[in-house]
Amino acid sequence: MQSAPSIQKLLDELERLPGVGPKSAQRIAYYILNTESSQAIRLADAIHEVKEQVRFCGTCFNYAESELCEICASPIRVHEQICVVSEPKDIMPIERTGVFGGVYHVLHGALSPLDGIGPDELKISELLRRLGSEEVDEVVIATNPNVEGEATAAYLARLIRPLGVKVTRPASGLPVGGDLEYADEVTLGRAMEGRLEI
């Protein structure tokens, strides 16, 4: 049975979302159809607002609504410690641990030559500029513990060490091949507390 064109359009758009297959798209679409109009409009407004107002922080490349993200703008953060992550979504699990009080730098990916992602496609030169212009004591490389993340960490360590900055990596506890996004707070917290110099 064919859906009405507007329903089919909604289903098609929902299926484009990561992790949303046809059945999930159908559940979400019918939920939206059966909910109050005001709730559907609030959802649409929230999506529109986030697309209009959110940009990248001018310092760390995290998501922000002004020139600096809240973390970079905070006077209570330890600006001498920079935690390097692959994606903005990797910041939240580290923040939830309450262990790391420094600032971040988002690479927007990891080295993956097979996918055509080299150093020029990542925010590596911007990180090196930060290290040259700011007083930084430690760089924590918290890329995912998979092949691409490990290669990125090794590459960054080779670039940063000659600058006289301590380079560390979160300690054991994170599963190899896993993603930071799915690590529980206790495991990630222990890994951040026990980070090792590389």
JSON list of C-alpha atoms in Angstrom, two decimals:
[
{"chain": "A", "resi": 1, "resn": "MET", "atom": "CA", "xyz": [0.00, 0.00, 0.00]},
{"chain": "A", "resi": 2, "resn": "GLN", "atom": "CA", "xyz": [1.34, 3.38, -1.06]},
{"chain": "A", "resi": 3, "resn": "SER", "atom": "CA", "xyz": [1.55, 6.17, 1.57]},
{"chain": "A", "resi": 4, "resn": "ALA", "atom": "CA", "xyz": [0.23, 9.66, 0.95]},
{"chain": "A", "resi": 5, "resn": "PRO", "atom": "CA", "xyz": [2.98, 11.72, -0.78]},
{"chain": "A", "resi": 6, "resn": "SER", "atom": "CA", "xyz": [3.61, 13.92, 2.29]},
{"chain": "A", "resi": 7, "resn": "ILE", "atom": "CA", "xyz": [3.92, 10.87, 4.55]},
{"chain": "A", "resi": 8, "resn": "GLN", "atom": "CA", "xyz": [6.26, 9.17, 2.08]},
{"chain": "A", "resi": 9, "resn": "LYS", "atom": "CA", "xyz": [8.39, 12.33, 1.93]},
{"chain": "A", "resi": 10, "resn": "LEU", "atom": "CA", "xyz": [8.63, 12.33, 5.76]},
{"chain": "A", "resi": 11, "resn": "LEU", "atom": "CA", "xyz": [9.51, 8.62, 5.78]},
{"chain": "A", "resi": 12, "resn": "ASP", "atom": "CA", "xyz": [12.23, 9.16, 3.16]},
{"chain": "A", "resi": 13, "resn": "GLU", "atom": "CA", "xyz": [13.78, 12.02, 5.15]},
{"chain": "A", "resi": 14, "resn": "LEU", "atom": "CA", "xyz": [13.65, 10.12, 8.44]},
{"chain": "A", "resi": 15, "resn": "GLU", "atom": "CA", "xyz": [15.36, 7.10, 6.85]},
{"chain": "A", "resi": 16, "resn": "ARG", "atom": "CA", "xyz": [18.30, 9.34, 5.93]},
{"chain": "A", "resi": 17, "resn": "LEU", "atom": "CA", "xyz": [19.05, 9.79, 9.65]},
{"chain": "A", "resi": 18, "resn": "PRO", "atom": "CA", "xyz": [21.82, 7.58, 11.05]},
{"chain": "A", "resi": 19, "resn": "GLY", "atom": "CA", "xyz": [20.51, 4.47, 12.75]},
{"chain": "A", "resi": 20, "resn": "VAL", "atom": "CA", "xyz": [16.96, 4.97, 11.47]},
{"chain": "A", "resi": 21, "resn": "GLY", "atom": "CA", "xyz": [15.72, 2.15, 9.27]},
{"chain": "A", "resi": 22, "resn": "PRO", "atom": "CA", "xyz": [12.33, 1.80, 7.58]},
{"chain": "A", "resi": 23, "resn": "LYS", "atom": "CA", "xyz": [10.53, 0.48, 10.69]},
{"chain": "A", "resi": 24, "resn": "SER", "atom": "CA", "xyz": [11.94, 3.20, 12.98]},
{"chain": "A", "resi": 25, "resn": "ALA", "atom": "CA", "xyz": [11.12, 5.86, 10.38]},
{"chain": "A", "resi": 26, "resn": "GLN", "atom": "CA", "xyz": [7.57, 4.54, 10.24]},
{"chain": "A", "resi": 27, "resn": "ARG", "atom": "CA", "xyz": [7.19, 4.64, 14.06]},
{"chain": "A", "resi": 28, "resn": "ILE", "atom": "CA", "xyz": [8.54, 8.21, 14.22]},
{"chain": "A", "resi": 29, "resn": "ALA", "atom": "CA", "xyz": [6.39, 9.38, 11.30]},
{"chain": "A", "resi": 30, "resn": "TYR", "atom": "CA", "xyz": [3.20, 7.95, 12.80]},
{"chain": "A", "resi": 31, "resn": "TYR", "atom": "CA", "xyz": [4.10, 9.40, 16.20]},
{"chain": "A", "resi": 32, "resn": "ILE", "atom": "CA", "xyz": [4.44, 12.84, 14.57]},
{"chain": "A", "resi": 33, "resn": "LEU", "atom": "CA", "xyz": [1.13, 12.35, 12.73]},
{"chain": "A", "resi": 34, "resn": "ASN", "atom": "CA", "xyz": [-0.70, 11.39, 15.93]},
{"chain": "A", "resi": 35, "resn": "THR", "atom": "CA", "xyz": [0.77, 14.07, 18.19]},
{"chain": "A", "resi": 36, "resn": "GLU", "atom": "CA", "xyz": [-0.53, 17.59, 18.73]},
{"chain": "A", "resi": 37, "resn": "SER", "atom": "CA", "xyz": [0.34, 20.01, 15.94]},
{"chain": "A", "resi": 38, "resn": "SER", "atom": "CA", "xyz": [2.06, 22.29, 18.46]},
{"chain": "A", "resi": 39, "resn": "GLN", "atom": "CA", "xyz": [4.48, 19.50, 19.45]},
{"chain": "A", "resi": 40, "resn": "ALA", "atom": "CA", "xyz": [5.37, 18.76, 15.81]},
{"chain": "A", "resi": 41, "resn": "ILE", "atom": "CA", "xyz": [5.91, 22.48, 15.20]},
{"chain": "A", "resi": 42, "resn": "ARG", "atom": "CA", "xyz": [8.18, 22.72, 18.29]},
{"chain": "A", "resi": 43, "resn": "LEU", "atom": "CA", "xyz": [10.28, 19.86, 16.86]},
{"chain": "A", "resi": 44, "resn": "ALA", "atom": "CA", "xyz": [10.47, 21.54, 13.45]},
{"chain": "A", "resi": 45, "resn": "ASP", "atom": "CA", "xyz": [11.37, 24.87, 15.09]},
{"chain": "A", "resi": 46, "resn": "ALA", "atom": "CA", "xyz": [14.10, 23.24, 17.20]},
{"chain": "A", "resi": 47, "resn": "ILE", "atom": "CA", "xyz": [15.64, 21.67, 14.09]},
{"chain": "A", "resi": 48, "resn": "HIS", "atom": "CA", "xyz": [15.46, 24.97, 12.20]},
{"chain": "A", "resi": 49, "resn": "GLU", "atom": "CA", "xyz": [16.91, 26.92, 15.15]},
{"chain": "A", "resi": 50, "resn": "VAL", "atom": "CA", "xyz": [19.87, 24.58, 15.62]},
{"chain": "A", "resi": 51, "resn": "LYS", "atom": "CA", "xyz": [20.69, 24.79, 11.90]},
{"chain": "A", "resi": 52, "resn": "GLU", "atom": "CA", "xyz": [20.48, 28.60, 11.95]},
{"chain": "A", "resi": 53, "resn": "GLN", "atom": "CA", "xyz": [22.30, 29.33, 15.21]},
{"chain": "A", "resi": 54, "resn": "VAL", "atom": "CA", "xyz": [24.95, 26.67, 15.73]},
{"chain": "A", "resi": 55, "resn": "ARG", "atom": "CA", "xyz": [28.40, 27.07, 14.20]},
{"chain": "A", "resi": 56, "resn": "PHE", "atom": "CA", "xyz": [31.91, 25.96, 15.04]},
{"chain": "A", "resi": 57, "resn": "CYS", "atom": "CA", "xyz": [33.87, 27.53, 17.90]},
{"chain": "A", "resi": 58, "resn": "GLY", "atom": "CA", "xyz": [36.63, 29.75, 16.51]},
{"chain": "A", "resi": 59, "resn": "THR", "atom": "CA", "xyz": [39.17, 28.14, 18.86]},
{"chain": "A", "resi": 60, "resn": "CYS", "atom": "CA", "xyz": [38.38, 24.45, 19.34]},
{"chain": "A", "resi": 61, "resn": "PHE", "atom": "CA", "xyz": [35.86, 23.69, 16.53]},
{"chain": "A", "resi": 62, "resn": "ASN", "atom": "CA", "xyz": [33.24, 22.34, 18.92]},
{"chain": "A", "resi": 63, "resn": "TYR", "atom": "CA", "xyz": [29.64, 23.39, 18.32]},
{"chain": "A", "resi": 64, "resn": "ALA", "atom": "CA", "xyz": [28.89, 26.91, 19.55]},
{"chain": "A", "resi": 65, "resn": "GLU", "atom": "CA", "xyz": [26.23, 29.60, 19.29]},
{"chain": "A", "resi": 66, "resn": "SER", "atom": "CA", "xyz": [28.75, 32.45, 19.43]},
{"chain": "A", "resi": 67, "resn": "GLU", "atom": "CA", "xyz": [32.41, 32.94, 18.47]},
{"chain": "A", "resi": 68, "resn": "LEU", "atom": "CA", "xyz": [33.56, 30.70, 21.35]},
{"chain": "A", "resi": 69, "resn": "CYS", "atom": "CA", "xyz": [31.90, 27.61, 22.77]},
{"chain": "A", "resi": 70, "resn": "GLU", "atom": "CA", "xyz": [30.97, 27.64, 26.47]},
{"chain": "A", "resi": 71, "resn": "ILE", "atom": "CA", "xyz": [34.02, 25.55, 27.39]},
{"chain": "A", "resi": 72, "resn": "CYS", "atom": "CA", "xyz": [36.57, 27.82, 25.65]},
{"chain": "A", "resi": 73, "resn": "ALA", "atom": "CA", "xyz": [34.87, 30.92, 27.06]},
{"chain": "A", "resi": 74, "resn": "SER", "atom": "CA", "xyz": [34.87, 29.58, 30.63]},
{"chain": "A", "resi": 75, "resn": "PRO", "atom": "CA", "xyz": [37.38, 31.25, 32.97]},
{"chain": "A", "resi": 76, "resn": "ILE", "atom": "CA", "xyz": [37.37, 28.24, 35.29]},
{"chain": "A", "resi": 77, "resn": "ARG", "atom": "CA", "xyz": [38.60, 25.75, 32.69]},
{"chain": "A", "resi": 78, "resn": "VAL", "atom": "CA", "xyz": [42.30, 24.81, 32.66]},
{"chain": "A", "resi": 79, "resn": "HIS", "atom": "CA", "xyz": [43.39, 26.29, 29.33]},
{"chain": "A", "resi": 80, "resn": "GLU", "atom": "CA", "xyz": [46.86, 24.75, 29.68]},
{"chain": "A", "resi": 81, "resn": "GLN", "atom": "CA", "xyz": [45.37, 21.29, 29.06]},
{"chain": "A", "resi": 82, "resn": "ILE", "atom": "CA", "xyz": [43.87, 20.46, 25.67]},
{"chain": "A", "resi": 83, "resn": "CYS", "atom": "CA", "xyz": [41.98, 17.23, 25.03]},
{"chain": "A", "resi": 84, "resn": "VAL", "atom": "CA", "xyz": [41.95, 16.33, 21.34]},
{"chain": "A", "resi": 85, "resn": "VAL", "atom": "CA", "xyz": [38.87, 14.42, 20.13]},
{"chain": "A", "resi": 86, "resn": "SER", "atom": "CA", "xyz": [37.74, 13.26, 16.70]},
{"chain": "A", "resi": 87, "resn": "GLU", "atom": "CA", "xyz": [34.19, 14.67, 16.73]},
{"chain": "A", "resi": 88, "resn": "PRO", "atom": "CA", "xyz": [32.13, 17.14, 18.79]},
{"chain": "A", "resi": 89, "resn": "LYS", "atom": "CA", "xyz": [30.00, 14.22, 20.06]},
{"chain": "A", "resi": 90, "resn": "ASP", "atom": "CA", "xyz": [33.10, 12.83, 21.83]},
{"chain": "A", "resi": 91, "resn": "ILE", "atom": "CA", "xyz": [33.23, 15.80, 24.23]},
{"chain": "A", "resi": 92, "resn": "MET", "atom": "CA", "xyz": [30.01, 15.00, 26.10]},
{"chain": "A", "resi": 93, "resn": "PRO", "atom": "CA", "xyz": [31.05, 11.55, 27.42]},
{"chain": "A", "resi": 94, "resn": "ILE", "atom": "CA", "xyz": [34.33, 13.01, 28.73]},
{"chain": "A", "resi": 95, "resn": "GLU", "atom": "CA", "xyz": [32.47, 15.93, 30.33]},
{"chain": "A", "resi": 96, "resn": "ARG", "atom": "CA", "xyz": [30.04, 13.55, 32.04]},
{"chain": "A", "resi": 97, "resn": "THR", "atom": "CA", "xyz": [32.95, 11.93, 33.91]},
{"chain": "A", "resi": 98, "resn": "GLY", "atom": "CA", "xyz": [33.67, 15.23, 35.69]},
{"chain": "A", "resi": 99, "resn": "VAL", "atom": "CA", "xyz": [37.39, 14.33, 35.64]},
{"chain": "A", "resi": 100, "resn": "PHE", "atom": "CA", "xyz": [38.80, 16.55, 32.89]},
{"chain": "A", "resi": 101, "resn": "GLY", "atom": "CA", "xyz": [38.81, 20.30, 33.60]},
{"chain": "A", "resi": 102, "resn": "GLY", "atom": "CA", "xyz": [40.73, 21.47, 30.55]},
{"chain": "A", "resi": 103, "resn": "VAL", "atom": "CA", "xyz": [39.61, 22.58, 27.10]},
{"chain": "A", "resi": 104, "resn": "TYR", "atom": "CA", "xyz": [39.15, 20.67, 23.85]},
{"chain": "A", "resi": 105, "resn": "HIS", "atom": "CA", "xyz": [40.18, 20.58, 20.22]},
{"chain": "A", "resi": 106, "resn": "VAL", "atom": "CA", "xyz": [37.96, 18.81, 17.69]},
{"chain": "A", "resi": 107, "resn": "LEU", "atom": "CA", "xyz": [39.68, 17.31, 14.64]},
{"chain": "A", "resi": 108, "resn": "HIS", "atom": "CA", "xyz": [36.45, 16.56, 12.74]},
{"chain": "A", "resi": 109, "resn": "GLY", "atom": "CA", "xyz": [37.54, 13.06, 11.82]},
{"chain": "A", "resi": 110, "resn": "ALA", "atom": "CA", "xyz": [40.48, 10.71, 12.05]},
{"chain": "A", "resi": 111, "resn": "LEU", "atom": "CA", "xyz": [43.25, 9.77, 9.65]},
{"chain": "A", "resi": 112, "resn": "SER", "atom": "CA", "xyz": [41.98, 7.20, 7.17]},
{"chain": "A", "resi": 113, "resn": "PRO", "atom": "CA", "xyz": [44.01, 7.09, 3.94]},
{"chain": "A", "resi": 114, "resn": "LEU", "atom": "CA", "xyz": [41.68, 4.45, 2.45]},
{"chain": "A", "resi": 115, "resn": "ASP", "atom": "CA", "xyz": [38.80, 6.93, 2.79]},
{"chain": "A", "resi": 116, "resn": "GLY", "atom": "CA", "xyz": [40.88, 9.82, 1.48]},
{"chain": "A", "resi": 117, "resn": "ILE", "atom": "CA", "xyz": [41.16, 11.49, 4.90]},
{"chain": "A", "resi": 118, "resn": "GLY", "atom": "CA", "xyz": [44.67, 12.81, 5.43]},
{"chain": "A", "resi": 119, "resn": "PRO", "atom": "CA", "xyz": [46.09, 15.49, 7.75]},
{"chain": "A", "resi": 120, "resn": "ASP", "atom": "CA", "xyz": [44.85, 18.30, 5.49]},
{"chain": "A", "resi": 121, "resn": "GLU", "atom": "CA", "xyz": [41.22, 17.20, 5.92]},
{"chain": "A", "resi": 122, "resn": "LEU", "atom": "CA", "xyz": [41.43, 17.47, 9.72]},
{"chain": "A", "resi": 123, "resn": "LYS", "atom": "CA", "xyz": [41.88, 20.44, 12.07]},
{"chain": "A", "resi": 124, "resn": "ILE", "atom": "CA", "xyz": [45.53, 19.49, 12.75]},
{"chain": "A", "resi": 125, "resn": "SER", "atom": "CA", "xyz": [47.18, 22.68, 11.50]},
{"chain": "A", "resi": 126, "resn": "GLU", "atom": "CA", "xyz": [44.75, 24.67, 13.69]},
{"chain": "A", "resi": 127, "resn": "LEU", "atom": "CA", "xyz": [45.81, 22.57, 16.70]},
{"chain": "A", "resi": 128, "resn": "LEU", "atom": "CA", "xyz": [49.48, 23.22, 15.99]},
{"chain": "A", "resi": 129, "resn": "ARG", "atom": "CA", "xyz": [48.73, 26.96, 15.70]},
{"chain": "A", "resi": 130, "resn": "ARG", "atom": "CA", "xyz": [47.06, 26.84, 19.12]},
{"chain": "A", "resi": 131, "resn": "LEU", "atom": "CA", "xyz": [50.08, 25.10, 20.61]},
{"chain": "A", "resi": 132, "resn": "GLY", "atom": "CA", "xyz": [52.33, 27.79, 19.15]},
{"chain": "A", "resi": 133, "resn": "SER", "atom": "CA", "xyz": [50.27, 30.70, 20.47]},
{"chain": "A", "resi": 134, "resn": "GLU", "atom": "CA", "xyz": [48.93, 29.43, 23.82]},
{"chain": "A", "resi": 135, "resn": "GLU", "atom": "CA", "xyz": [50.67, 28.26, 26.98]},
{"chain": "A", "resi": 136, "resn": "VAL", "atom": "CA", "xyz": [49.85, 24.55, 26.86]},
{"chain": "A", "resi": 137, "resn": "ASP", "atom": "CA", "xyz": [51.36, 22.01, 29.28]},
{"chain": "A", "resi": 138, "resn": "GLU", "atom": "CA", "xyz": [49.57, 18.86, 28.15]},
{"chain": "A", "resi": 139, "resn": "VAL", "atom": "CA", "xyz": [47.71, 17.52, 25.14]},
{"chain": "A", "resi": 140, "resn": "VAL", "atom": "CA", "xyz": [45.47, 14.53, 25.85]},
{"chain": "A", "resi": 141, "resn": "ILE", "atom": "CA", "xyz": [44.79, 12.65, 22.63]},
{"chain": "A", "resi": 142, "resn": "ALA", "atom": "CA", "xyz": [41.39, 11.05, 23.20]},
{"chain": "A", "resi": 143, "resn": "THR", "atom": "CA", "xyz": [40.69, 9.69, 19.75]},
{"chain": "A", "resi": 144, "resn": "ASN", "atom": "CA", "xyz": [38.74, 6.44, 19.54]},
{"chain": "A", "resi": 145, "resn": "PRO", "atom": "CA", "xyz": [40.74, 3.28, 20.37]},
{"chain": "A", "resi": 146, "resn": "ASN", "atom": "CA", "xyz": [40.37, 1.84, 16.86]},
{"chain": "A", "resi": 147, "resn": "VAL", "atom": "CA", "xyz": [42.79, 1.66, 13.91]},
{"chain": "A", "resi": 148, "resn": "GLU", "atom": "CA", "xyz": [42.07, 5.19, 12.65]},
{"chain": "A", "resi": 149, "resn": "GLY", "atom": "CA", "xyz": [42.09, 6.71, 16.14]},
{"chain": "A", "resi": 150, "resn": "GLU", "atom": "CA", "xyz": [45.38, 5.04, 17.07]},
{"chain": "A", "resi": 151, "resn": "ALA", "atom": "CA", "xyz": [46.99, 6.14, 13.79]},
{"chain": "A", "resi": 152, "resn": "THR", "atom": "CA", "xyz": [45.79, 9.70, 14.40]},
{"chain": "A", "resi": 153, "resn": "ALA", "atom": "CA", "xyz": [47.12, 9.66, 17.97]},
{"chain": "A", "resi": 154, "resn": "ALA", "atom": "CA", "xyz": [50.55, 8.39, 16.86]},
{"chain": "A", "resi": 155, "resn": "TYR", "atom": "CA", "xyz": [50.71, 11.01, 14.09]},
{"chain": "A", "resi": 156, "resn": "LEU", "atom": "CA", "xyz": [49.77, 13.85, 16.46]},
{"chain": "A", "resi": 157, "resn": "ALA", "atom": "CA", "xyz": [52.23, 12.67, 19.12]},
{"chain": "A", "resi": 158, "resn": "ARG", "atom": "CA", "xyz": [55.06, 12.81, 16.55]},
{"chain": "A", "resi": 159, "resn": "LEU", "atom": "CA", "xyz": [54.11, 16.39, 15.65]},
{"chain": "A", "resi": 160, "resn": "ILE", "atom": "CA", "xyz": [53.54, 17.66, 19.21]},
{"chain": "A", "resi": 161, "resn": "ARG", "atom": "CA", "xyz": [56.41, 16.08, 21.18]},
{"chain": "A", "resi": 162, "resn": "PRO", "atom": "CA", "xyz": [59.13, 18.27, 19.56]},
{"chain": "A", "resi": 163, "resn": "LEU", "atom": "CA", "xyz": [57.22, 21.35, 20.79]},
{"chain": "A", "resi": 164, "resn": "GLY", "atom": "CA", "xyz": [58.04, 20.40, 24.39]},
{"chain": "A", "resi": 165, "resn": "VAL", "atom": "CA", "xyz": [54.40, 19.71, 25.29]},
{"chain": "A", "resi": 166, "resn": "LYS", "atom": "CA", "xyz": [53.50, 16.58, 27.28]},
{"chain": "A", "resi": 167, "resn": "VAL", "atom": "CA", "xyz": [51.39, 14.23, 25.14]},
{"chain": "A", "resi": 168, "resn": "THR", "atom": "CA", "xyz": [49.12, 11.71, 26.87]},
{"chain": "A", "resi": 169, "resn": "ARG", "atom": "CA", "xyz": [46.48, 9.20, 25.91]},
{"chain": "A", "resi": 170, "resn": "PRO", "atom": "CA", "xyz": [43.60, 7.94, 28.10]},
{"chain": "A", "resi": 171, "resn": "ALA", "atom": "CA", "xyz": [44.68, 4.82, 29.99]},
{"chain": "A", "resi": 172, "resn": "SER", "atom": "CA", "xyz": [43.35, 1.32, 29.61]},
{"chain": "A", "resi": 173, "resn": "GLY", "atom": "CA", "xyz": [39.73, 0.68, 30.25]},
{"chain": "A", "resi": 174, "resn": "LEU", "atom": "CA", "xyz": [38.47, 1.75, 26.86]},
{"chain": "A", "resi": 175, "resn": "PRO", "atom": "CA", "xyz": [37.81, -1.25, 24.63]},
{"chain": "A", "resi": 176, "resn": "VAL", "atom": "CA", "xyz": [39.92, -1.47, 21.49]},
{"chain": "A", "resi": 177, "resn": "GLY", "atom": "CA", "xyz": [37.73, -0.95, 18.45]},
{"chain": "A", "resi": 178, "resn": "GLY", "atom": "CA", "xyz": [35.09, 0.89, 20.51]},
{"chain": "A", "resi": 179, "resn": "ASP", "atom": "CA", "xyz": [33.77, 4.45, 20.35]},
{"chain": "A", "resi": 180, "resn": "LEU", "atom": "CA", "xyz": [34.00, 7.03, 23.16]},
{"chain": "A", "resi": 181, "resn": "GLU", "atom": "CA", "xyz": [30.35, 7.85, 22.58]},
{"chain": "A", "resi": 182, "resn": "TYR", "atom": "CA", "xyz": [29.32, 4.45, 23.98]},
{"chain": "A", "resi": 183, "resn": "ALA", "atom": "CA", "xyz": [31.77, 4.18, 26.89]},
{"chain": "A", "resi": 184, "resn": "ASP", "atom": "CA", "xyz": [30.22, 4.39, 30.36]},
{"chain": "A", "resi": 185, "resn": "GLU", "atom": "CA", "xyz": [31.22, 7.30, 32.60]},
{"chain": "A", "resi": 186, "resn": "VAL", "atom": "CA", "xyz": [33.13, 5.19, 35.15]},
{"chain": "A", "resi": 187, "resn": "THR", "atom": "CA", "xyz": [35.30, 3.46, 32.53]},
{"chain": "A", "resi": 188, "resn": "LEU", "atom": "CA", "xyz": [35.95, 6.70, 30.66]},
{"chain": "A", "resi": 189, "resn": "GLY", "atom": "CA", "xyz": [36.59, 8.57, 33.92]},
{"chain": "A", "resi": 190, "resn": "ARG", "atom": "CA", "xyz": [39.21, 6.05, 35.02]},
{"chain": "A", "resi": 191, "resn": "ALA", "atom": "CA", "xyz": [40.81, 6.13, 31.59]},
{"chain": "A", "resi": 192, "resn": "MET", "atom": "CA", "xyz": [41.04, 9.93, 31.72]},
{"chain": "A", "resi": 193, "resn": "GLU", "atom": "CA", "xyz": [42.45, 9.93, 35.26]},
{"chain": "A", "resi": 194, "resn": "GLY", "atom": "CA", "xyz": [45.06, 7.31, 34.40]},
{"chain": "A", "resi": 195, "resn": "ARG", "atom": "CA", "xyz": [46.11, 8.76, 31.05]},
{"chain": "A", "resi": 196, "resn": "LEU", "atom": "CA", "xyz": [49.57, 7.81, 29.90]},
{"chain": "A", "resi": 197, "resn": "GLU", "atom": "CA", "xyz": [52.27, 9.80, 28.17]},
{"chain": "A", "resi": 198, "resn": "ILE", "atom": "CA", "xyz": [52.87, 8.70, 24.57]}
]
